[in-house]
Amino acid sequence: MRTGIKVFAPASVANVGVGYDILGFALEKPGDEIIVRLSDKPGLRITKITGAKGKLPTAIEKNTASFAALKMLQHIGEEGRGIEFEIHKKMPFGSGLGSSAASAVAGVMAVNEILRRPLTKRELLPFAVMGEQIADGAWHADNVAPSLLGGMILIRSNETLDVHRLPIPKGLYATVIYPKVEVLTKHSRGILSDQTSLKQCIEQTGNLAGFIIGMYNSDIDLIGRSLKDVIIEPQRAQLIPHFYAVKNAVLEAGALGCSISGAGPSIFALSTNSLIAERVGEEMTRIFTDAKIENQLFISKINQEGAVLL
Ligand code: HSE
């Protein structure tokens, strides 16, 4: 067997409360790993998938990782290349942590690396978004862009993928809990009203702008005041049992802000240091464990690297 290369693409928190479909950040862990090998037999093939309990398709056009890679190979005129994929899911899916995005990112990243980087990371972005799109049918880069590029990313326009990286204040930590309840992204998007009042728009744009200024100036109080979602969270909170109990406990424990991670059911909080992040994690775990809901906790700095070759 030929030696392959292995890449890692991290989980991510989309929306970040104030930026539905246009804001997201990457976590240091968990994430997905993909190993690719060149083969003499033309075309892409998935030879192995682990960690997915048989739930992921192996058909090239249906799997987010291989579809993204195929689109990228077509773009550079190399679709005939023989490439074998091993996909190792090392994070929960259907969790609101950008699992399909991480797979799509790992797919394009792995192929780009084995072909000795014909494209820059930034140029890989549209193909990774195409991969993720087959998972929930929608075109948005708020998980894919941070998973690929790292950091906290604002997507000014999803259509043109006009993406911008925000500076991260020192010491910022994310605490994320995944309560094991089923929330389907399609459903979680489907329940959202397409009507927003002018009052809500004014409040939400003020908060988004305040959040961005806070990130640029490391103004922690401003970040805290701004991390309030008046449009999406009130509509989705019903999908997550004990959401408001968790949010109240977490803010009481000193978090800057707390909201739903992506389409849910995961909940994230931002804190100014690891001690607070851990205390926040204890509160989150306590509430779900007391309610007998299985859960998984992740505490991480904001991942600045995004997808990497291991
Ligand atoms: N912005 C997306 C949502 C992320 O909240 O539905 C999940 O795909």
PDB file of C-alpha atoms and ligand atoms in Angstrom:
ATOM      1  CA  MET A   1       0.000   0.000   0.000  1.00  0.00           C
ATOM      2  CA  ARG A   2       1.297   3.449  -0.859  1.00  0.00           C
ATOM      3  CA  THR A   3       2.003   5.844   1.981  1.00  0.00           C
ATOM      4  CA  GLY A   4      -0.644   8.464   2.367  1.00  0.00           C
ATOM      5  CA  ILE A   5      -0.984  11.819   4.014  1.00  0.00           C
ATOM      6  CA  LYS A   6      -3.300  12.663   6.879  1.00  0.00           C
ATOM      7  CA  VAL A   7      -5.110  15.944   7.472  1.00  0.00           C
ATOM      8  CA  PHE A   8      -7.194  17.255  10.361  1.00  0.00           C
ATOM      9  CA  ALA A   9     -10.136  19.674  10.059  1.00  0.00           C
ATOM     10  CA  PRO A  10     -11.635  21.062  13.255  1.00  0.00           C
ATOM     11  CA  ALA A  11     -15.181  21.398  14.544  1.00  0.00           C
ATOM     12  CA  SER A  12     -16.634  24.890  14.538  1.00  0.00           C
ATOM     13  CA  VAL A  13     -19.293  27.031  16.166  1.00  0.00           C
ATOM     14  CA  ALA A  14     -21.477  28.775  13.583  1.00  0.00           C
ATOM     15  CA  ASN A  15     -23.656  31.868  14.076  1.00  0.00           C
ATOM     16  CA  VAL A  16     -21.930  32.816  17.373  1.00  0.00           C
ATOM     17  CA  GLY A  17     -25.287  34.223  18.494  1.00  0.00           C
ATOM     18  CA  VAL A  18     -25.172  37.455  16.570  1.00  0.00           C
ATOM     19  CA  GLY A  19     -24.257  36.304  13.046  1.00  0.00           C
ATOM     20  CA  TYR A  20     -26.723  33.775  11.667  1.00  0.00           C
ATOM     21  CA  ASP A  21     -25.058  32.137   8.636  1.00  0.00           C
ATOM     22  CA  ILE A  22     -22.308  34.813   8.566  1.00  0.00           C
ATOM     23  CA  LEU A  23     -20.118  34.256  11.635  1.00  0.00           C
ATOM     24  CA  GLY A  24     -18.249  31.239  12.964  1.00  0.00           C
ATOM     25  CA  PHE A  25     -15.129  30.167  14.837  1.00  0.00           C
ATOM     26  CA  ALA A  26     -13.036  27.008  14.908  1.00  0.00           C
ATOM     27  CA  LEU A  27     -12.338  24.836  17.957  1.00  0.00           C
ATOM     28  CA  GLU A  28      -9.022  23.110  18.665  1.00  0.00           C
ATOM     29  CA  LYS A  29     -10.841  19.814  19.170  1.00  0.00           C
ATOM     30  CA  PRO A  30     -12.747  17.712  18.211  1.00  0.00           C
ATOM     31  CA  GLY A  31     -12.439  17.332  14.432  1.00  0.00           C
ATOM     32  CA  ASP A  32     -12.182  14.907  11.546  1.00  0.00           C
ATOM     33  CA  GLU A  33      -9.176  13.181  10.015  1.00  0.00           C
ATOM     34  CA  ILE A  34      -8.827  12.058   6.432  1.00  0.00           C
ATOM     35  CA  ILE A  35      -6.013   9.989   4.971  1.00  0.00           C
ATOM     36  CA  VAL A  36      -5.561  10.051   1.193  1.00  0.00           C
ATOM     37  CA  ARG A  37      -3.327   7.921  -1.055  1.00  0.00           C
ATOM     38  CA  LEU A  38      -2.598   8.190  -4.748  1.00  0.00           C
ATOM     39  CA  SER A  39      -3.633   5.151  -6.755  1.00  0.00           C
ATOM     40  CA  ASP A  40      -3.007   3.929 -10.326  1.00  0.00           C
ATOM     41  CA  LYS A  41      -6.717   3.256 -10.720  1.00  0.00           C
ATOM     42  CA  PRO A  42      -8.344   6.470 -12.022  1.00  0.00           C
ATOM     43  CA  GLY A  43     -11.074   8.227 -10.002  1.00  0.00           C
ATOM     44  CA  LEU A  44     -11.907   8.862  -6.356  1.00  0.00           C
ATOM     45  CA  ARG A  45     -12.728   5.999  -4.005  1.00  0.00           C
ATOM     46  CA  ILE A  46     -13.665   5.844  -0.329  1.00  0.00           C
ATOM     47  CA  THR A  47     -11.957   2.748   1.053  1.00  0.00           C
ATOM     48  CA  LYS A  48     -12.800   3.142   4.726  1.00  0.00           C
ATOM     49  CA  ILE A  49     -14.979   5.199   7.073  1.00  0.00           C
ATOM     50  CA  THR A  50     -14.572   4.883  10.838  1.00  0.00           C
ATOM     51  CA  GLY A  51     -16.485   6.523  13.698  1.00  0.00           C
ATOM     52  CA  ALA A  52     -19.701   7.020  11.737  1.00  0.00           C
ATOM     53  CA  LYS A  53     -21.632   3.884  12.762  1.00  0.00           C
ATOM     54  CA  GLY A  54     -22.456   3.200   9.118  1.00  0.00           C
ATOM     55  CA  LYS A  55     -24.342   6.495   8.786  1.00  0.00           C
ATOM     56  CA  LEU A  56     -22.180   8.127   6.119  1.00  0.00           C
ATOM     57  CA  PRO A  57     -22.484   7.333   2.401  1.00  0.00           C
ATOM     58  CA  THR A  58     -19.516   5.938   0.486  1.00  0.00           C
ATOM     59  CA  ALA A  59     -20.860   7.057  -2.918  1.00  0.00           C
ATOM     60  CA  ILE A  60     -18.525   9.820  -4.136  1.00  0.00           C
ATOM     61  CA  GLU A  61     -21.315  12.232  -5.115  1.00  0.00           C
ATOM     62  CA  LYS A  62     -23.143  11.774  -1.800  1.00  0.00           C
ATOM     63  CA  ASN A  63     -20.333  12.033   0.703  1.00  0.00           C
ATOM     64  CA  THR A  64     -19.471  15.621   1.719  1.00  0.00           C
ATOM     65  CA  ALA A  65     -15.713  14.966   1.804  1.00  0.00           C
ATOM     66  CA  SER A  66     -15.390  13.207  -1.534  1.00  0.00           C
ATOM     67  CA  PHE A  67     -17.911  15.464  -3.307  1.00  0.00           C
ATOM     68  CA  ALA A  68     -15.977  18.561  -2.207  1.00  0.00           C
ATOM     69  CA  ALA A  69     -12.739  16.934  -3.382  1.00  0.00           C
ATOM     70  CA  LEU A  70     -14.313  15.938  -6.703  1.00  0.00           C
ATOM     71  CA  LYS A  71     -15.478  19.526  -7.348  1.00  0.00           C
ATOM     72  CA  MET A  72     -12.006  20.805  -6.583  1.00  0.00           C
ATOM     73  CA  LEU A  73     -10.366  18.213  -8.858  1.00  0.00           C
ATOM     74  CA  GLN A  74     -12.755  19.122 -11.690  1.00  0.00           C
ATOM     75  CA  HIS A  75     -11.821  22.794 -11.227  1.00  0.00           C
ATOM     76  CA  ILE A  76      -8.107  22.074 -11.652  1.00  0.00           C
ATOM     77  CA  GLY A  77      -8.716  19.571 -14.471  1.00  0.00           C
ATOM     78  CA  GLU A  78      -7.496  16.561 -12.462  1.00  0.00           C
ATOM     79  CA  GLU A  79     -10.740  14.632 -12.027  1.00  0.00           C
ATOM     80  CA  GLY A  80      -9.144  11.544 -13.576  1.00  0.00           C
ATOM     81  CA  ARG A  81      -6.628  11.251 -10.726  1.00  0.00           C
ATOM     82  CA  GLY A  82      -6.704   7.999  -8.794  1.00  0.00           C
ATOM     83  CA  ILE A  83      -7.135   8.930  -5.132  1.00  0.00           C
ATOM     84  CA  GLU A  84      -8.235   6.761  -2.215  1.00  0.00           C
ATOM     85  CA  PHE A  85      -9.896   8.202   0.868  1.00  0.00           C
ATOM     86  CA  GLU A  86     -10.035   6.963   4.447  1.00  0.00           C
ATOM     87  CA  ILE A  87     -12.418   9.063   6.522  1.00  0.00           C
ATOM     88  CA  HIS A  88     -12.092   8.991  10.298  1.00  0.00           C
ATOM     89  CA  LYS A  89     -14.991  10.787  11.998  1.00  0.00           C
ATOM     90  CA  LYS A  90     -13.686  11.900  15.332  1.00  0.00           C
ATOM     91  CA  MET A  91     -16.551  14.166  16.280  1.00  0.00           C
ATOM     92  CA  PRO A  92     -20.288  13.758  16.779  1.00  0.00           C
ATOM     93  CA  PHE A  93     -22.538  14.505  13.846  1.00  0.00           C
ATOM     94  CA  GLY A  94     -25.929  16.159  13.966  1.00  0.00           C
ATOM     95  CA  SER A  95     -24.469  18.044  16.920  1.00  0.00           C
ATOM     96  CA  GLY A  96     -24.311  21.650  15.704  1.00  0.00           C
ATOM     97  CA  LEU A  97     -20.518  21.495  15.689  1.00  0.00           C
ATOM     98  CA  GLY A  98     -20.040  21.577  11.939  1.00  0.00           C
ATOM     99  CA  SER A  99     -19.367  17.894  11.407  1.00  0.00           C
ATOM    100  CA  SER A 100     -20.223  17.811   7.695  1.00  0.00           C
ATOM    101  CA  ALA A 101     -18.247  21.020   7.187  1.00  0.00           C
ATOM    102  CA  ALA A 102     -15.180  19.478   8.862  1.00  0.00           C
ATOM    103  CA  SER A 103     -15.430  16.448   6.543  1.00  0.00           C
ATOM    104  CA  ALA A 104     -15.775  18.635   3.441  1.00  0.00           C
ATOM    105  CA  VAL A 105     -12.827  20.769   4.520  1.00  0.00           C
ATOM    106  CA  ALA A 106     -10.677  17.717   5.294  1.00  0.00           C
ATOM    107  CA  GLY A 107     -11.586  16.284   1.875  1.00  0.00           C
ATOM    108  CA  VAL A 108     -10.379  19.270  -0.157  1.00  0.00           C
ATOM    109  CA  MET A 109      -7.425  19.881   2.106  1.00  0.00           C
ATOM    110  CA  ALA A 110      -6.199  16.272   1.828  1.00  0.00           C
ATOM    111  CA  VAL A 111      -6.433  16.207  -1.966  1.00  0.00           C
ATOM    112  CA  ASN A 112      -4.751  19.592  -2.251  1.00  0.00           C
ATOM    113  CA  GLU A 113      -1.890  18.412  -0.028  1.00  0.00           C
ATOM    114  CA  ILE A 114      -1.319  15.124  -1.860  1.00  0.00           C
ATOM    115  CA  LEU A 115      -1.216  17.010  -5.176  1.00  0.00           C
ATOM    116  CA  ARG A 116       1.370  19.389  -3.653  1.00  0.00           C
ATOM    117  CA  ARG A 117      -0.903  22.383  -3.175  1.00  0.00           C
ATOM    118  CA  PRO A 118      -2.159  23.495  -6.578  1.00  0.00           C
ATOM    119  CA  LEU A 119      -4.552  25.841  -4.715  1.00  0.00           C
ATOM    120  CA  THR A 120      -4.224  28.084  -1.681  1.00  0.00           C
ATOM    121  CA  LYS A 121      -6.385  27.376   1.370  1.00  0.00           C
ATOM    122  CA  ARG A 122      -8.540  30.377   0.510  1.00  0.00           C
ATOM    123  CA  GLU A 123      -9.069  28.996  -3.017  1.00  0.00           C
ATOM    124  CA  LEU A 124     -10.307  25.690  -1.548  1.00  0.00           C
ATOM    125  CA  LEU A 125     -13.197  27.435   0.216  1.00  0.00           C
ATOM    126  CA  PRO A 126     -15.904  27.296  -2.519  1.00  0.00           C
ATOM    127  CA  PHE A 127     -15.345  23.560  -3.043  1.00  0.00           C
ATOM    128  CA  ALA A 128     -15.632  22.825   0.666  1.00  0.00           C
ATOM    129  CA  VAL A 129     -18.883  24.838   0.751  1.00  0.00           C
ATOM    130  CA  MET A 130     -20.179  22.743  -2.196  1.00  0.00           C
ATOM    131  CA  GLY A 131     -19.408  19.619  -0.161  1.00  0.00           C
ATOM    132  CA  GLU A 132     -21.216  20.875   2.915  1.00  0.00           C
ATOM    133  CA  GLN A 133     -24.174  21.983   0.847  1.00  0.00           C
ATOM    134  CA  ILE A 134     -25.072  18.383   0.043  1.00  0.00           C
ATOM    135  CA  ALA A 135     -25.557  17.754   3.783  1.00  0.00           C
ATOM    136  CA  ASP A 136     -28.240  20.370   4.506  1.00  0.00           C
ATOM    137  CA  GLY A 137     -29.070  21.794   1.078  1.00  0.00           C
ATOM    138  CA  ALA A 138     -28.123  25.360   1.993  1.00  0.00           C
ATOM    139  CA  TRP A 139     -25.177  27.473   0.840  1.00  0.00           C
ATOM    140  CA  HIS A 140     -23.404  29.092   3.770  1.00  0.00           C
ATOM    141  CA  ALA A 141     -19.788  29.138   4.863  1.00  0.00           C
ATOM    142  CA  ASP A 142     -20.103  29.828   8.592  1.00  0.00           C
ATOM    143  CA  ASN A 143     -18.787  26.369   9.558  1.00  0.00           C
ATOM    144  CA  VAL A 144     -16.633  25.643   6.527  1.00  0.00           C
ATOM    145  CA  ALA A 145     -14.650  28.917   6.496  1.00  0.00           C
ATOM    146  CA  PRO A 146     -13.457  28.748  10.131  1.00  0.00           C
ATOM    147  CA  SER A 147     -12.778  24.999   9.888  1.00  0.00           C
ATOM    148  CA  LEU A 148     -10.587  25.597   6.823  1.00  0.00           C
ATOM    149  CA  LEU A 149      -8.942  28.900   7.666  1.00  0.00           C
ATOM    150  CA  GLY A 150      -9.098  28.937  11.480  1.00  0.00           C
ATOM    151  CA  GLY A 151     -10.000  31.832  13.738  1.00  0.00           C
ATOM    152  CA  MET A 152     -13.238  33.774  13.986  1.00  0.00           C
ATOM    153  CA  ILE A 153     -14.537  34.455  10.478  1.00  0.00           C
ATOM    154  CA  LEU A 154     -17.127  36.964   9.325  1.00  0.00           C
ATOM    155  CA  ILE A 155     -18.697  36.137   5.975  1.00  0.00           C
ATOM    156  CA  ARG A 156     -19.818  39.472   4.563  1.00  0.00           C
ATOM    157  CA  SER A 157     -21.419  37.694   1.639  1.00  0.00           C
ATOM    158  CA  ASN A 158     -22.080  33.977   1.299  1.00  0.00           C
ATOM    159  CA  GLU A 159     -22.750  34.384  -2.434  1.00  0.00           C
ATOM    160  CA  THR A 160     -19.295  35.727  -3.218  1.00  0.00           C
ATOM    161  CA  LEU A 161     -17.622  34.126  -0.186  1.00  0.00           C
ATOM    162  CA  ASP A 162     -16.292  37.484   0.922  1.00  0.00           C
ATOM    163  CA  VAL A 163     -14.701  36.263   4.166  1.00  0.00           C
ATOM    164  CA  HIS A 164     -12.843  38.231   6.829  1.00  0.00           C
ATOM    165  CA  ARG A 165     -10.914  37.123   9.869  1.00  0.00           C
ATOM    166  CA  LEU A 166     -11.482  38.922  13.157  1.00  0.00           C
ATOM    167  CA  PRO A 167      -8.743  39.371  15.760  1.00  0.00           C
ATOM    168  CA  ILE A 168      -9.192  37.275  18.905  1.00  0.00           C
ATOM    169  CA  PRO A 169      -8.678  38.883  22.325  1.00  0.00           C
ATOM    170  CA  LYS A 170      -6.045  37.117  24.437  1.00  0.00           C
ATOM    171  CA  GLY A 171      -7.341  34.444  26.764  1.00  0.00           C
ATOM    172  CA  LEU A 172     -10.687  33.891  25.048  1.00  0.00           C
ATOM    173  CA  TYR A 173     -11.989  30.359  25.641  1.00  0.00           C
ATOM    174  CA  ALA A 174     -14.972  28.494  24.278  1.00  0.00           C
ATOM    175  CA  THR A 175     -16.929  25.927  26.265  1.00  0.00           C
ATOM    176  CA  VAL A 176     -19.265  23.777  24.197  1.00  0.00           C
ATOM    177  CA  ILE A 177     -21.645  21.082  25.357  1.00  0.00           C
ATOM    178  CA  TYR A 178     -23.312  18.578  23.091  1.00  0.00           C
ATOM    179  CA  PRO A 179     -26.458  17.180  24.709  1.00  0.00           C
ATOM    180  CA  LYS A 180     -27.343  13.985  22.872  1.00  0.00           C
ATOM    181  CA  VAL A 181     -30.793  14.927  21.629  1.00  0.00           C
ATOM    182  CA  GLU A 182     -31.726  14.864  17.978  1.00  0.00           C
ATOM    183  CA  VAL A 183     -31.915  18.197  16.142  1.00  0.00           C
ATOM    184  CA  LEU A 184     -31.870  17.949  12.361  1.00  0.00           C
ATOM    185  CA  THR A 185     -30.298  20.976  10.691  1.00  0.00           C
ATOM    186  CA  LYS A 186     -32.975  20.990   7.977  1.00  0.00           C
ATOM    187  CA  HIS A 187     -35.701  21.128  10.631  1.00  0.00           C
ATOM    188  CA  SER A 188     -33.846  23.687  12.718  1.00  0.00           C
ATOM    189  CA  ARG A 189     -33.565  25.928   9.624  1.00  0.00           C
ATOM    190  CA  GLY A 190     -37.096  25.129   8.513  1.00  0.00           C
ATOM    191  CA  ILE A 191     -38.770  26.386  11.698  1.00  0.00           C
ATOM    192  CA  LEU A 192     -37.268  29.870  11.352  1.00  0.00           C
ATOM    193  CA  SER A 193     -39.649  32.621  10.353  1.00  0.00           C
ATOM    194  CA  ASP A 194     -38.609  34.629   7.300  1.00  0.00           C
ATOM    195  CA  GLN A 195     -40.173  37.711   8.902  1.00  0.00           C
ATOM    196  CA  THR A 196     -38.038  39.893  11.148  1.00  0.00           C
ATOM    197  CA  SER A 197     -39.246  43.148  12.624  1.00  0.00           C
ATOM    198  CA  LEU A 198     -37.370  46.379  12.082  1.00  0.00           C
ATOM    199  CA  LYS A 199     -36.865  46.582  15.862  1.00  0.00           C
ATOM    200  CA  GLN A 200     -35.195  43.132  15.906  1.00  0.00           C
ATOM    201  CA  CYS A 201     -33.007  44.067  12.915  1.00  0.00           C
ATOM    202  CA  ILE A 202     -31.829  47.220  14.616  1.00  0.00           C
ATOM    203  CA  GLU A 203     -31.022  45.369  17.826  1.00  0.00           C
ATOM    204  CA  GLN A 204     -29.261  42.480  16.087  1.00  0.00           C
ATOM    205  CA  THR A 205     -27.152  44.662  13.761  1.00  0.00           C
ATOM    206  CA  GLY A 206     -26.161  46.795  16.765  1.00  0.00           C
ATOM    207  CA  ASN A 207     -25.069  43.637  18.586  1.00  0.00           C
ATOM    208  CA  LEU A 208     -23.148  42.256  15.600  1.00  0.00           C
ATOM    209  CA  ALA A 209     -21.363  45.566  15.082  1.00  0.00           C
ATOM    210  CA  GLY A 210     -20.642  45.821  18.820  1.00  0.00           C
ATOM    211  CA  PHE A 211     -19.286  42.267  18.859  1.00  0.00           C
ATOM    212  CA  ILE A 212     -16.914  43.020  15.981  1.00  0.00           C
ATOM    213  CA  ILE A 213     -15.663  46.264  17.538  1.00  0.00           C
ATOM    214  CA  GLY A 214     -15.213  44.369  20.814  1.00  0.00           C
ATOM    215  CA  MET A 215     -13.081  41.738  19.048  1.00  0.00           C
ATOM    216  CA  TYR A 216     -10.947  44.391  17.329  1.00  0.00           C
ATOM    217  CA  ASN A 217     -10.396  46.391  20.513  1.00  0.00           C
ATOM    218  CA  SER A 218     -10.240  43.426  22.926  1.00  0.00           C
ATOM    219  CA  ASP A 219     -13.114  45.167  24.698  1.00  0.00           C
ATOM    220  CA  ILE A 220     -14.403  42.263  26.771  1.00  0.00           C
ATOM    221  CA  ASP A 221     -17.337  44.163  28.283  1.00  0.00           C
ATOM    222  CA  LEU A 222     -18.513  45.227  24.841  1.00  0.00           C
ATOM    223  CA  ILE A 223     -18.272  41.624  23.582  1.00  0.00           C
ATOM    224  CA  GLY A 224     -20.343  40.515  26.578  1.00  0.00           C
ATOM    225  CA  ARG A 225     -23.003  43.216  26.070  1.00  0.00           C
ATOM    226  CA  SER A 226     -23.186  42.398  22.364  1.00  0.00           C
ATOM    227  CA  LEU A 227     -23.442  38.589  22.525  1.00  0.00           C
ATOM    228  CA  LYS A 228     -27.241  38.593  22.394  1.00  0.00           C
ATOM    229  CA  ASP A 229     -29.294  36.954  19.681  1.00  0.00           C
ATOM    230  CA  VAL A 230     -32.791  38.443  19.501  1.00  0.00           C
ATOM    231  CA  ILE A 231     -33.799  36.708  16.231  1.00  0.00           C
ATOM    232  CA  ILE A 232     -32.706  33.057  15.965  1.00  0.00           C
ATOM    233  CA  GLU A 233     -32.156  31.854  19.536  1.00  0.00           C
ATOM    234  CA  PRO A 234     -35.711  32.624  20.730  1.00  0.00           C
ATOM    235  CA  GLN A 235     -37.070  30.497  17.873  1.00  0.00           C
ATOM    236  CA  ARG A 236     -34.676  27.557  18.258  1.00  0.00           C
ATOM    237  CA  ALA A 237     -34.407  27.352  22.058  1.00  0.00           C
ATOM    238  CA  GLN A 238     -37.470  25.055  22.176  1.00  0.00           C
ATOM    239  CA  LEU A 239     -35.480  22.385  20.282  1.00  0.00           C
ATOM    240  CA  ILE A 240     -32.961  22.078  23.116  1.00  0.00           C
ATOM    241  CA  PRO A 241     -34.216  20.837  26.490  1.00  0.00           C
ATOM    242  CA  HIS A 242     -33.061  22.996  29.443  1.00  0.00           C
ATOM    243  CA  PHE A 243     -31.538  25.612  27.118  1.00  0.00           C
ATOM    244  CA  TYR A 244     -32.458  28.596  29.297  1.00  0.00           C
ATOM    245  CA  ALA A 245     -31.485  26.817  32.531  1.00  0.00           C
ATOM    246  CA  VAL A 246     -28.042  26.193  31.006  1.00  0.00           C
ATOM    247  CA  LYS A 247     -27.735  29.731  29.686  1.00  0.00           C
ATOM    248  CA  ASN A 248     -28.659  31.312  33.028  1.00  0.00           C
ATOM    249  CA  ALA A 249     -26.297  29.055  34.984  1.00  0.00           C
ATOM    250  CA  VAL A 250     -23.455  29.725  32.566  1.00  0.00           C
ATOM    251  CA  LEU A 251     -23.846  33.513  32.713  1.00  0.00           C
ATOM    252  CA  GLU A 252     -24.050  33.261  36.503  1.00  0.00           C
ATOM    253  CA  ALA A 253     -20.767  31.298  36.412  1.00  0.00           C
ATOM    254  CA  GLY A 254     -19.081  34.228  34.660  1.00  0.00           C
ATOM    255  CA  ALA A 255     -19.321  33.515  30.925  1.00  0.00           C
ATOM    256  CA  LEU A 256     -19.290  36.521  28.598  1.00  0.00           C
ATOM    257  CA  GLY A 257     -22.168  35.140  26.585  1.00  0.00           C
ATOM    258  CA  CYS A 258     -23.910  31.913  25.669  1.00  0.00           C
ATOM    259  CA  SER A 259     -26.063  30.778  22.768  1.00  0.00           C
ATOM    260  CA  ILE A 260     -26.814  27.872  20.442  1.00  0.00           C
ATOM    261  CA  SER A 261     -23.914  26.445  18.450  1.00  0.00           C
ATOM    262  CA  GLY A 262     -24.926  26.369  14.776  1.00  0.00           C
ATOM    263  CA  ALA A 263     -28.306  24.719  14.287  1.00  0.00           C
ATOM    264  CA  GLY A 264     -28.044  23.011  17.708  1.00  0.00           C
ATOM    265  CA  PRO A 265     -28.374  21.041  19.897  1.00  0.00           C
ATOM    266  CA  SER A 266     -24.896  22.048  21.138  1.00  0.00           C
ATOM    267  CA  ILE A 267     -24.646  25.155  23.282  1.00  0.00           C
ATOM    268  CA  PHE A 268     -21.529  27.327  23.407  1.00  0.00           C
ATOM    269  CA  ALA A 269     -20.256  29.951  25.816  1.00  0.00           C
ATOM    270  CA  LEU A 270     -17.299  32.317  25.580  1.00  0.00           C
ATOM    271  CA  SER A 271     -15.174  33.110  28.640  1.00  0.00           C
ATOM    272  CA  THR A 272     -12.152  35.283  29.332  1.00  0.00           C
ATOM    273  CA  ASN A 273      -9.958  32.556  30.804  1.00  0.00           C
ATOM    274  CA  SER A 274      -9.692  28.785  31.170  1.00  0.00           C
ATOM    275  CA  LEU A 275     -10.798  28.764  34.834  1.00  0.00           C
ATOM    276  CA  ILE A 276     -14.111  30.406  33.997  1.00  0.00           C
ATOM    277  CA  ALA A 277     -14.434  28.186  30.907  1.00  0.00           C
ATOM    278  CA  GLU A 278     -14.063  25.107  33.135  1.00  0.00           C
ATOM    279  CA  ARG A 279     -16.558  26.389  35.715  1.00  0.00           C
ATOM    280  CA  VAL A 280     -18.983  27.062  32.853  1.00  0.00           C
ATOM    281  CA  GLY A 281     -18.410  23.519  31.600  1.00  0.00           C
ATOM    282  CA  GLU A 282     -19.197  22.090  35.054  1.00  0.00           C
ATOM    283  CA  GLU A 283     -22.509  23.962  35.120  1.00  0.00           C
ATOM    284  CA  MET A 284     -23.447  22.780  31.641  1.00  0.00           C
ATOM    285  CA  THR A 285     -22.568  19.170  32.443  1.00  0.00           C
ATOM    286  CA  ARG A 286     -24.396  19.253  35.776  1.00  0.00           C
ATOM    287  CA  ILE A 287     -27.675  20.401  34.244  1.00  0.00           C
ATOM    288  CA  PHE A 288     -27.757  17.820  31.460  1.00  0.00           C
ATOM    289  CA  THR A 289     -26.470  15.010  33.677  1.00  0.00           C
ATOM    290  CA  ASP A 290     -29.114  15.805  36.340  1.00  0.00           C
ATOM    291  CA  ALA A 291     -31.715  15.696  33.558  1.00  0.00           C
ATOM    292  CA  LYS A 292     -30.316  12.281  32.516  1.00  0.00           C
ATOM    293  CA  ILE A 293     -29.355  13.554  29.065  1.00  0.00           C
ATOM    294  CA  GLU A 294     -26.088  12.075  27.849  1.00  0.00           C
ATOM    295  CA  ASN A 295     -23.642  14.849  26.986  1.00  0.00           C
ATOM    296  CA  GLN A 296     -20.131  15.598  25.793  1.00  0.00           C
ATOM    297  CA  LEU A 297     -18.121  18.660  26.818  1.00  0.00           C
ATOM    298  CA  PHE A 298     -15.392  20.447  24.860  1.00  0.00           C
ATOM    299  CA  ILE A 299     -13.265  23.287  26.212  1.00  0.00           C
ATOM    300  CA  SER A 300     -10.966  24.964  23.751  1.00  0.00           C
ATOM    301  CA  LYS A 301      -9.229  28.159  22.759  1.00  0.00           C
ATOM    302  CA  ILE A 302     -10.236  29.559  19.400  1.00  0.00           C
ATOM    303  CA  ASN A 303      -8.296  27.469  16.863  1.00  0.00           C
ATOM    304  CA  GLN A 304      -6.183  29.852  14.780  1.00  0.00           C
ATOM    305  CA  GLU A 305      -4.823  27.295  12.286  1.00  0.00           C
ATOM    306  CA  GLY A 306      -7.944  25.670  10.871  1.00  0.00           C
ATOM    307  CA  ALA A 307      -7.297  22.549   8.798  1.00  0.00           C
ATOM    308  CA  VAL A 308      -3.747  21.182   8.996  1.00  0.00           C
ATOM    309  CA  LEU A 309      -1.558  18.467   7.538  1.00  0.00           C
ATOM    310  CA  LEU A 310      -0.662  16.061  10.370  1.00  0.00           C
TER     311      LEU A 310
HETATM  312  N1  HSE B   1     -25.815  28.824  10.177  1.00  0.00           N
HETATM  313  C1  HSE B   1     -26.293  27.483  10.100  1.00  0.00           C
HETATM  314  C2  HSE B   1     -27.591  27.370  10.880  1.00  0.00           C
HETATM  315  C3  HSE B   1     -25.264  26.537  10.676  1.00  0.00           C
HETATM  316  O1  HSE B   1     -27.665  27.930  11.971  1.00  0.00           O
HETATM  317  O2  HSE B   1     -28.521  26.746  10.399  1.00  0.00           O
HETATM  318  C4  HSE B   1     -25.664  25.091  10.595  1.00  0.00           C
HETATM  319  O3  HSE B   1     -25.570  24.584   9.310  1.00  0.00           O
END
